[in-house]
Amino acid sequence: MTDDESPGLGLDLPELPERPNDEAHYRVLARKYRPQTFAELIGQDAMVKTLGNAIERGRIAHAFLLTGVRGVGKTSTARLVAKALNCIGPDGHGGPTIEPCGVCEPCRAIAEGRHIDVIEMDAASHTGVDDVREIIEAVRYASVSARYKIYIIDEVHMLSKSAFNALLKTLEEPPAHVKFLFATTEVGKVPVTVLSRCQRFDLRRIPAEKLAEHFAWVAAAENVEVEPEALHAIARAAEGSARDGLSILDQAIAHGEGKVTAEQVRDMLGQADRGRIRRLLETLLTGDLAATLEQLDEAHALGIEPGSLLRGLMESMHAVTRAKAGAKADMLQSAEEREHSAELAGRLGWGSLHRLWQLLLKGLEDVRIAPDPHEAATMALLRLIHAADMPDPSALAAMLSGGGTSVAAPAAPSATAPPGAKASVPTDYPSLVDAVEKQGKQLLGVQLRDHVGLVSFEPGELVLKPLKPLGPEFPRELAAAAKAATGQNWQVRLTDEGGSPSLQQQEVMAEERMRSAVLEEQNVRALLDEFPDATLESIDRKEA
């Protein structure tokens, strides 16, 4: 038999498939773009600066605890610290540095996970005291080739109580050549006795704008065209986690055909586009039941998750609330979204915003636990429309205290008056506050509603009692805003005497009076006596 012939019965053996080598084997983006230097670690500048100062001054702790949400770089940071402490530089004579060279043998071995003196352990699968006992025995021996023997324990909170107790003495007084690096997502489960022996670093969620910039850089490195709106959608979905975002980007690249669009990303994640969310919110605020159900059914037919739809509405309401409070707009919002938020902020009062937010939050929980999420979302939006027709708590309290006097429901929110329209002089203090807010003075509106009590009100003259610090320019700014809103000169004076509760306090008191009145009603008392565990969640206007 020659070398070319097969042994045995002379049958042809199947060709074995080639094993993928490291060069041919595809590496997911989350691994391929794992930070290799502290400069590549995004969103953790404060921690990097502290570590750099400690290394430069030789004040290196014997144990570090890295905590934060998933995917912010805890394990990557631990490996970078190991490289920083063991780097010897390209010439072999370097010392600990915050900028490891990445080319010396210790740096390359640690990056490839093969350094004999850098031991990584997953506490999720090594929870017992025997696993910790092996560490305790091994720390007595000096490192083989590195400057420091380093133990990286991931998800350290999963160690058992006995394992933690066994580690305490060694953790408090380890040999000079040993460093411990712990990583955990649930720092609350780590015993205080362990926390007190470690230098703790809280890794922050990475801001969405930084994630979008990072994903754009990765896409360029991969020669993939990604729409800016798609990058923003991925950054939002990542929720501060670089690893989660890179995984979504990886999936989006595979989902597309050479180009990643925002529509593809939304389809892949089951999300609604921002324009759809804005249209649905406008329809809800107008109280159009049929159009709301039609838009909800259309989103369901497109495969948009009901929970995602409600979360989108909550994001919009949050943006409106921030705009009303005068906060800086989200950098990831488009100009159209910012204009829409500002416009709604001028139309909706604080009471309406709070009520809508609470109803959306309750609806999101209903969607999560309901057997049919679509049905739960439908009922949640119908509740939202019904609540929009209800008067505010003070009006309900007036109705109840008036013995059933009819109170007209407020009209649906309408757009602010067009520029150039003649302003009308308010006849009471709440009307003046509304007029000032419609001028875009949201911060003044917050102060007028929450931070002052009314002493006296006359057209052109206002006396207020500060309930919180207002600043020396408050009277002048309010007088200017009131003139711009009404076309009339105003005198604003502050005093420490008299004064009614703030409008916000009055709303709270009115709501409490309303609840008390309803709870004292005979039928309601009988119902609560029959069902002691029942609580009053909301009040229907017609029933009240």
Coordinates of C-alpha atoms in Angstrom, one line a residue:
M1 CA 0.0 0.0 0.0
T2 CA 1.4 3.3 -1.0
D3 CA 1.2 6.5 0.9
D4 CA -1.6 7.8 -1.3
E5 CA -3.7 4.7 -0.6
S6 CA -6.2 4.6 2.2
P7 CA -5.8 2.0 5.0
G8 CA -8.4 -0.6 5.9
L9 CA -10.9 -1.7 3.3
G10 CA -9.8 0.8 0.7
L11 CA -12.9 2.9 1.1
D12 CA -12.6 6.6 0.3
L13 CA -12.6 8.6 3.5
P14 CA -14.6 11.9 3.5
E15 CA -12.6 15.1 3.4
L16 CA -12.4 16.7 6.8
P17 CA -13.5 20.3 6.9
E18 CA -10.9 22.9 7.4
R19 CA -10.7 24.3 11.0
P20 CA -11.1 28.0 11.1
N21 CA -8.0 29.8 12.2
D22 CA -8.0 33.0 14.1
E23 CA -7.7 35.1 11.0
A24 CA -10.6 33.5 9.1
H25 CA -12.9 33.1 12.1
Y26 CA -15.4 35.9 12.5
R27 CA -15.3 37.9 15.7
V28 CA -18.4 39.7 16.8
L29 CA -18.0 43.5 17.1
A30 CA -18.3 43.5 20.9
R31 CA -15.1 41.4 21.1
K32 CA -13.3 42.8 18.1
Y33 CA -13.6 46.4 19.5
R34 CA -13.0 45.6 23.1
P35 CA -10.9 48.5 24.6
Q36 CA -7.2 47.8 24.5
T37 CA -6.1 51.1 26.1
F38 CA -7.6 53.4 28.7
A39 CA -8.0 56.0 25.9
E40 CA -10.4 53.7 24.1
L41 CA -12.5 53.3 27.2
I42 CA -15.4 55.6 26.6
G43 CA -17.5 57.4 29.2
Q44 CA -15.3 56.7 32.2
D45 CA -13.0 59.7 32.2
A46 CA -13.2 60.3 36.0
M47 CA -12.1 56.7 36.8
V48 CA -9.3 56.8 34.3
K49 CA -8.0 60.0 35.8
T50 CA -8.1 58.6 39.4
L51 CA -6.3 55.4 38.3
G52 CA -3.7 57.4 36.4
N53 CA -2.9 59.6 39.4
A54 CA -2.7 56.5 41.7
I55 CA -0.3 54.8 39.4
E56 CA 1.8 57.9 38.8
R57 CA 2.2 58.5 42.6
G58 CA 2.7 54.9 43.5
R59 CA -0.5 54.8 45.6
I60 CA -1.9 51.5 44.1
A61 CA -4.5 49.8 46.2
H62 CA -4.3 46.1 46.8
A63 CA -7.9 45.5 45.8
F64 CA -10.3 47.2 43.4
L65 CA -14.1 46.8 43.1
L66 CA -15.6 47.8 39.7
T67 CA -19.3 48.1 39.6
G68 CA -21.9 49.2 37.0
V69 CA -24.6 48.0 34.7
R70 CA -23.8 45.4 32.1
G71 CA -21.6 46.3 29.2
V72 CA -20.0 49.5 30.5
G73 CA -16.5 48.0 30.6
K74 CA -15.9 46.4 34.0
T75 CA -14.0 43.3 32.9
S76 CA -12.3 45.3 30.2
T77 CA -11.2 47.8 32.8
A78 CA -9.9 45.0 35.0
R79 CA -7.7 43.7 32.2
L80 CA -6.5 47.2 31.4
V81 CA -5.5 47.7 35.0
A82 CA -3.6 44.3 34.9
K83 CA -1.8 45.5 31.8
A84 CA -1.0 48.9 33.3
L85 CA 0.5 47.3 36.4
N86 CA 2.6 44.7 34.6
C87 CA 3.7 46.6 31.5
I88 CA 7.5 46.7 31.0
G89 CA 7.5 48.9 27.9
P90 CA 8.9 48.2 24.4
D91 CA 12.5 48.2 25.8
G92 CA 11.7 45.9 28.7
H93 CA 12.6 48.5 31.3
G94 CA 9.3 50.3 31.9
G95 CA 7.2 50.5 35.1
P96 CA 3.5 50.7 35.9
T97 CA 1.8 53.2 33.6
I98 CA -1.7 54.4 32.7
E99 CA -0.6 54.0 29.1
P100 CA 0.5 50.4 28.7
C101 CA 2.5 49.9 25.5
G102 CA 0.5 47.0 24.2
V103 CA 3.6 45.5 22.5
C104 CA 5.6 44.0 25.3
E105 CA 5.1 40.3 26.2
P106 CA 3.1 41.0 29.4
C107 CA 0.7 43.3 27.5
R108 CA 0.2 40.9 24.6
A109 CA -0.2 37.9 26.9
I110 CA -2.8 39.7 29.1
A111 CA -4.7 40.9 26.1
E112 CA -4.8 37.4 24.7
G113 CA -5.8 35.9 28.0
R114 CA -2.8 33.6 28.4
H115 CA -0.7 35.3 31.0
I116 CA 0.1 32.8 33.8
D117 CA 0.1 35.5 36.5
V118 CA -3.2 37.1 35.6
I119 CA -5.9 34.7 36.7
E120 CA -9.5 35.3 35.7
M121 CA -12.3 33.5 37.6
D122 CA -16.1 33.6 37.0
A123 CA -17.8 33.7 40.4
A124 CA -21.0 32.6 38.8
S125 CA -19.6 29.1 38.2
H126 CA -17.1 29.1 41.1
T127 CA -19.2 30.1 44.1
G128 CA -17.9 27.8 46.8
V129 CA -15.4 28.1 49.6
D130 CA -13.1 25.5 47.9
D131 CA -12.7 27.8 44.9
V132 CA -11.6 30.6 47.2
R133 CA -9.4 28.3 49.2
E134 CA -7.4 27.6 46.0
I135 CA -6.8 31.4 45.6
I136 CA -5.7 31.7 49.3
E137 CA -3.2 28.9 48.9
A138 CA -1.8 30.3 45.6
V139 CA -1.3 33.9 46.7
R140 CA 1.6 32.8 49.0
Y141 CA 3.7 32.1 46.0
A142 CA 5.4 34.9 44.0
S143 CA 4.5 35.6 40.4
V144 CA 6.2 33.6 37.8
S145 CA 7.2 36.4 35.4
A146 CA 5.0 39.4 36.0
R147 CA 5.5 42.3 38.4
Y148 CA 2.2 41.5 40.1
K149 CA 0.1 38.4 40.4
I150 CA -3.5 39.6 39.6
Y151 CA -6.8 37.9 40.3
I152 CA -9.8 39.1 38.3
I153 CA -13.1 37.8 39.8
D154 CA -16.1 38.6 37.6
E155 CA -19.6 38.8 39.1
V156 CA -18.1 38.6 42.6
H157 CA -21.5 39.1 44.3
M158 CA -22.3 35.5 43.4
L159 CA -19.7 34.1 45.8
S160 CA -21.3 32.3 48.8
K161 CA -21.2 33.8 52.3
S162 CA -18.6 31.2 53.4
A163 CA -16.5 32.0 50.4
F164 CA -16.5 35.7 51.2
N165 CA -15.6 35.0 54.8
A166 CA -12.7 32.8 53.7
L167 CA -11.4 35.6 51.5
L168 CA -11.6 38.4 54.0
K169 CA -8.2 38.0 55.8
T170 CA -6.3 37.5 52.6
L171 CA -8.1 40.4 51.0
E172 CA -7.2 42.8 53.9
E173 CA -3.5 41.8 54.1
P174 CA -2.4 40.3 50.8
P175 CA 1.2 39.8 49.9
A176 CA 2.8 42.8 48.2
H177 CA 3.0 41.0 44.8
V178 CA -0.8 40.3 44.7
K179 CA -3.6 42.5 43.5
F180 CA -7.4 41.7 43.5
L181 CA -9.8 43.1 40.8
F182 CA -13.5 42.4 41.4
A183 CA -16.3 43.2 39.0
T184 CA -20.0 43.1 39.8
T185 CA -23.4 44.4 38.4
E186 CA -25.0 44.1 41.9
V187 CA -22.8 45.8 44.4
G188 CA -25.6 45.7 47.0
K189 CA -25.1 41.9 47.3
V190 CA -21.4 42.3 48.2
P191 CA -20.8 42.2 52.0
V192 CA -19.9 45.5 53.6
T193 CA -16.8 43.8 55.1
V194 CA -15.6 43.2 51.5
L195 CA -16.5 46.7 50.3
S196 CA -14.5 48.3 53.1
R197 CA -11.4 46.5 52.0
C198 CA -11.6 47.6 48.3
Q199 CA -11.1 50.8 46.4
R200 CA -14.4 51.2 44.7
F201 CA -15.0 52.5 41.2
D202 CA -18.6 53.1 39.9
L203 CA -18.5 52.9 36.1
R204 CA -21.2 55.1 34.7
R205 CA -23.8 54.4 32.0
I206 CA -22.3 55.6 28.8
P207 CA -24.2 58.7 27.4
A208 CA -26.2 58.0 24.3
E209 CA -24.4 60.6 22.3
K210 CA -21.0 59.1 23.1
L211 CA -22.4 55.7 22.1
A212 CA -23.6 57.0 18.8
E213 CA -20.2 58.5 18.1
H214 CA -18.5 55.2 19.0
F215 CA -20.8 53.2 16.8
A216 CA -20.2 55.6 13.9
W217 CA -16.5 55.0 14.3
V218 CA -17.0 51.2 14.4
A219 CA -19.2 51.3 11.3
A220 CA -16.5 53.3 9.4
A221 CA -13.9 50.8 10.5
E222 CA -16.1 48.0 9.2
N223 CA -16.7 49.9 5.9
V224 CA -20.5 49.8 6.5
E225 CA -22.8 52.8 5.8
V226 CA -25.1 53.5 8.7
E227 CA -27.7 56.3 8.8
P228 CA -27.2 58.8 11.6
E229 CA -30.8 58.2 12.8
A230 CA -30.1 54.4 12.9
L231 CA -27.0 55.1 15.1
H232 CA -29.2 57.1 17.4
A233 CA -31.8 54.4 17.6
I234 CA -29.2 51.8 18.5
A235 CA -27.6 54.1 21.1
R236 CA -31.0 54.6 22.7
A237 CA -31.7 50.8 22.7
A238 CA -28.3 50.1 24.2
E239 CA -29.4 51.9 27.5
G240 CA -25.8 53.0 28.3
S241 CA -24.1 49.7 27.5
A242 CA -21.4 49.6 24.8
R243 CA -21.5 45.8 24.5
D244 CA -25.3 45.7 24.0
G245 CA -25.1 48.5 21.4
L246 CA -22.3 46.7 19.5
S247 CA -24.4 43.5 19.5
I248 CA -27.4 45.4 18.1
L249 CA -25.1 47.0 15.5
D250 CA -23.7 43.6 14.6
Q251 CA -27.2 42.3 14.1
A252 CA -28.3 45.3 12.1
I253 CA -25.4 44.9 9.7
A254 CA -26.3 41.3 9.1
H255 CA -30.0 42.3 8.8
G256 CA -29.2 44.9 6.1
E257 CA -27.6 44.7 2.7
G258 CA -24.5 46.8 2.8
K259 CA -26.3 49.7 4.4
V260 CA -28.1 50.1 7.8
T261 CA -31.1 52.3 7.8
A262 CA -33.2 53.6 10.7
E263 CA -36.3 51.8 9.4
Q264 CA -34.4 48.5 9.3
V265 CA -33.2 49.0 12.9
R266 CA -36.7 49.8 14.1
D267 CA -38.2 46.8 12.3
M268 CA -35.5 44.6 13.8
L269 CA -36.1 45.9 17.4
G270 CA -39.9 46.1 17.0
Q271 CA -39.8 49.8 17.6
A272 CA -42.1 52.6 16.4
D273 CA -40.5 55.5 14.5
R274 CA -40.5 58.9 16.2
G275 CA -42.9 60.4 13.7
R276 CA -45.5 57.7 14.4
I277 CA -45.1 58.4 18.1
R278 CA -45.7 62.1 17.7
R279 CA -48.8 61.5 15.5
L280 CA -50.2 59.1 18.1
L281 CA -49.6 61.5 20.9
E282 CA -51.3 64.3 19.0
T283 CA -54.3 62.1 18.3
L284 CA -54.5 61.1 22.0
L285 CA -54.5 64.7 23.1
T286 CA -57.3 65.6 20.7
G287 CA -59.4 62.8 22.2
D288 CA -60.2 61.1 18.8
L289 CA -61.0 57.5 19.9
A290 CA -61.5 56.1 16.4
A291 CA -58.2 57.5 15.1
T292 CA -56.3 56.3 18.1
L293 CA -57.5 52.8 17.8
E294 CA -56.8 52.9 14.0
Q295 CA -53.2 54.0 14.6
L296 CA -52.7 51.4 17.3
D297 CA -54.0 48.6 15.1
E298 CA -51.8 49.8 12.3
A299 CA -48.7 49.7 14.5
H300 CA -49.7 46.2 15.7
A301 CA -50.0 45.0 12.1
L302 CA -46.5 46.3 11.4
G303 CA -45.1 44.2 14.2
I304 CA -44.4 47.1 16.6
E305 CA -44.4 45.9 20.2
P306 CA -47.1 47.5 22.4
G307 CA -44.6 48.0 25.2
S308 CA -42.2 49.8 22.8
L309 CA -45.1 52.0 21.7
L310 CA -45.9 53.0 25.2
R311 CA -42.2 53.6 26.1
G312 CA -42.0 55.9 23.0
L313 CA -45.0 57.9 24.3
M314 CA -43.3 58.1 27.7
E315 CA -40.1 59.3 26.1
S316 CA -42.1 62.0 24.3
M317 CA -43.9 63.1 27.5
H318 CA -40.5 63.2 29.4
A319 CA -39.1 65.4 26.6
V320 CA -42.2 67.7 26.9
T321 CA -41.8 67.9 30.7
R322 CA -38.1 68.8 30.4
A323 CA -39.0 71.5 27.8
K324 CA -41.6 72.9 30.1
A325 CA -39.1 73.0 33.0
G326 CA -36.6 74.8 30.7
A327 CA -34.1 72.0 30.7
K328 CA -31.5 71.5 28.0
A329 CA -32.9 69.4 25.1
D330 CA -31.6 65.9 24.4
M331 CA -28.7 66.0 21.9
L332 CA -30.1 63.0 20.1
Q333 CA -33.4 64.7 19.4
S334 CA -34.0 66.1 15.9
A335 CA -35.0 69.7 15.4
E336 CA -38.5 68.6 14.6
E337 CA -38.7 66.7 17.9
R338 CA -37.5 69.6 19.9
E339 CA -40.0 72.0 18.3
H340 CA -42.8 69.5 18.9
S341 CA -41.8 69.1 22.6
A342 CA -41.7 72.9 23.0
E343 CA -45.1 73.3 21.4
L344 CA -46.7 70.7 23.6
A345 CA -45.0 72.2 26.7
G346 CA -46.8 75.5 26.0
R347 CA -50.2 73.7 25.6
L348 CA -50.1 71.3 28.6
G349 CA -50.2 72.3 32.2
W350 CA -48.2 70.6 34.9
G351 CA -51.2 68.7 36.2
S352 CA -51.9 67.2 32.8
L353 CA -48.3 66.2 32.3
H354 CA -48.1 64.4 35.6
R355 CA -51.5 62.7 35.1
L356 CA -50.5 61.5 31.6
W357 CA -47.2 60.2 32.8
Q358 CA -48.7 58.2 35.6
L359 CA -51.3 56.7 33.3
L360 CA -48.7 55.7 30.7
L361 CA -46.6 54.1 33.5
K362 CA -49.6 52.1 34.7
G363 CA -50.4 51.1 31.1
L364 CA -46.8 49.9 30.6
E365 CA -47.1 47.7 33.6
D366 CA -50.5 46.3 32.4
V367 CA -48.9 45.5 29.0
R368 CA -46.1 43.6 30.7
I369 CA -48.4 41.3 32.7
A370 CA -51.4 41.0 30.4
P371 CA -52.1 37.8 28.5
D372 CA -52.6 39.9 25.3
P373 CA -50.3 43.0 25.3
H374 CA -52.1 44.6 22.4
E375 CA -55.5 44.6 24.2
A376 CA -53.8 46.0 27.3
A377 CA -52.2 48.8 25.3
T378 CA -55.7 49.6 23.8
M379 CA -57.3 49.9 27.2
A380 CA -54.4 52.0 28.5
L381 CA -54.7 54.5 25.6
L382 CA -58.5 54.7 26.1
R383 CA -57.9 55.5 29.8
L384 CA -55.5 58.2 28.7
I385 CA -58.1 59.8 26.4
H386 CA -60.8 59.6 29.2
A387 CA -58.4 61.2 31.7
A388 CA -57.7 64.0 29.3
D389 CA -61.4 65.0 29.4
M390 CA -61.4 65.2 33.2
P391 CA -61.2 68.6 35.0
D392 CA -58.3 69.2 37.3
P393 CA -58.5 68.2 41.0
S394 CA -59.5 71.7 42.2
A395 CA -62.4 71.8 39.8
L396 CA -63.6 68.4 40.9
A397 CA -63.3 69.5 44.6
A398 CA -65.4 72.6 43.8
M399 CA -68.0 70.4 42.1
L400 CA -68.2 68.0 45.1
S401 CA -68.2 70.8 47.7
G402 CA -70.9 72.6 45.7
G403 CA -73.4 69.7 46.2
G404 CA -73.2 68.4 42.7
T405 CA -73.0 71.6 40.7
S406 CA -72.1 70.9 37.1
V407 CA -68.5 71.7 36.1
A408 CA -67.7 71.9 32.5
A409 CA -64.8 69.8 31.3
P410 CA -61.9 71.8 30.0
A411 CA -61.5 72.1 26.3
A412 CA -58.9 70.0 24.5
P413 CA -55.5 71.6 24.5
S414 CA -55.1 74.1 21.6
A415 CA -52.1 75.6 20.0
T416 CA -50.8 78.9 21.3
A417 CA -51.9 82.1 19.7
P418 CA -50.1 83.0 16.5
P419 CA -47.5 85.7 16.6
G420 CA -49.0 89.2 16.4
A421 CA -52.3 88.2 17.9
K422 CA -53.6 90.7 20.5
A423 CA -52.9 89.5 24.1
S424 CA -55.8 89.6 26.6
V425 CA -55.3 90.8 30.2
P426 CA -55.7 87.9 32.6
T427 CA -58.5 88.2 35.2
D428 CA -56.8 86.0 37.8
Y429 CA -53.5 84.7 38.9
P430 CA -53.6 81.2 37.3
S431 CA -54.5 82.9 33.9
L432 CA -51.4 85.1 34.3
V433 CA -49.2 82.1 35.0
D434 CA -50.6 80.3 31.9
A435 CA -49.9 83.4 29.8
V436 CA -46.3 83.7 31.0
E437 CA -45.7 80.0 30.2
K438 CA -47.1 80.4 26.7
Q439 CA -44.4 82.9 26.1
G440 CA -41.8 80.1 26.6
K441 CA -40.9 81.1 30.1
Q442 CA -41.1 77.6 31.6
L443 CA -38.7 78.3 34.5
L444 CA -40.8 81.3 35.5
G445 CA -43.9 79.2 35.2
V446 CA -42.4 76.6 37.6
Q447 CA -41.5 79.3 40.1
L448 CA -45.0 80.9 39.9
R449 CA -46.7 77.6 40.4
D450 CA -44.4 75.9 43.0
H451 CA -42.2 78.5 44.7
V452 CA -44.5 81.5 45.6
G453 CA -47.8 82.2 47.3
L454 CA -50.2 84.8 46.1
V455 CA -50.8 87.8 48.4
S456 CA -52.8 90.0 46.0
F457 CA -53.6 90.2 42.4
E458 CA -54.9 93.2 40.4
P459 CA -54.4 93.7 36.6
G460 CA -51.0 95.4 36.4
E461 CA -50.0 94.7 40.0
L462 CA -48.9 91.5 41.6
V463 CA -47.8 90.9 45.2
L464 CA -46.2 87.5 46.0
K465 CA -44.7 85.8 49.0
P466 CA -41.6 83.7 48.2
L467 CA -41.8 80.1 49.6
K468 CA -38.4 79.1 48.1
P469 CA -35.3 81.2 47.1
L470 CA -36.1 83.0 43.8
G471 CA -33.0 85.1 43.0
P472 CA -32.6 88.9 42.9
E473 CA -33.8 89.3 39.3
F474 CA -37.1 87.4 39.7
P475 CA -39.4 90.5 40.0
R476 CA -37.8 92.2 37.0
E477 CA -37.9 89.1 34.9
L478 CA -41.5 88.4 35.8
A479 CA -42.6 92.0 35.1
A480 CA -41.0 91.8 31.6
A481 CA -42.6 88.4 30.9
A482 CA -46.0 89.5 32.1
K483 CA -45.8 92.6 29.9
A484 CA -44.8 90.5 26.9
A485 CA -47.7 88.1 27.6
T486 CA -50.4 90.7 28.2
G487 CA -49.3 93.9 26.5
Q488 CA -49.7 95.8 29.8
N489 CA -47.1 97.1 32.3
W490 CA -46.9 95.2 35.6
Q491 CA -45.6 96.0 39.0
V492 CA -44.2 92.9 40.9
R493 CA -43.5 93.1 44.6
L494 CA -42.3 90.5 47.0
T495 CA -43.3 90.4 50.7
D496 CA -42.8 88.1 53.7
E497 CA -46.3 88.6 55.1
G498 CA -49.6 86.8 54.3
G499 CA -49.9 84.8 51.1
S500 CA -51.8 81.8 50.1
P501 CA -50.3 78.3 49.5
S502 CA -48.7 77.8 46.1
L503 CA -50.8 76.7 43.1
Q504 CA -49.0 73.3 43.4
Q505 CA -49.9 73.0 47.1
Q506 CA -53.5 74.0 46.3
E507 CA -53.7 71.2 43.7
V508 CA -52.5 68.7 46.3
M509 CA -54.9 69.9 48.9
A510 CA -57.8 69.9 46.5
E511 CA -57.0 66.4 45.4
E512 CA -57.0 65.3 49.0
R513 CA -60.3 67.0 49.7
M514 CA -61.8 65.3 46.6
R515 CA -60.5 61.9 47.7
S516 CA -61.9 62.4 51.2
A517 CA -65.2 63.4 49.8
V518 CA -65.5 60.4 47.6
L519 CA -64.3 58.0 50.3
E520 CA -67.0 59.4 52.7
E521 CA -69.8 58.8 50.1
Q522 CA -72.2 56.1 51.4
N523 CA -71.9 53.7 48.5
V524 CA -68.1 53.9 48.4
R525 CA -67.9 53.3 52.1
A526 CA -70.1 50.2 51.8
L527 CA -68.0 48.9 48.9
L528 CA -64.7 49.3 50.9
D529 CA -66.3 47.7 53.9
E530 CA -67.2 44.7 51.7
F531 CA -63.7 44.5 50.2
P532 CA -61.2 45.7 52.8
D533 CA -58.2 45.2 50.5
A534 CA -59.6 47.5 47.9
T535 CA -58.1 50.9 47.3
L536 CA -59.2 54.1 45.5
E537 CA -57.1 54.3 42.4
S538 CA -58.9 56.9 40.3
I539 CA -62.1 58.8 40.3
D540 CA -64.5 58.8 37.3
R541 CA -65.8 62.4 36.7
K542 CA -69.3 61.3 35.8
E543 CA -69.6 59.0 38.8
A544 CA -68.2 61.7 41.0

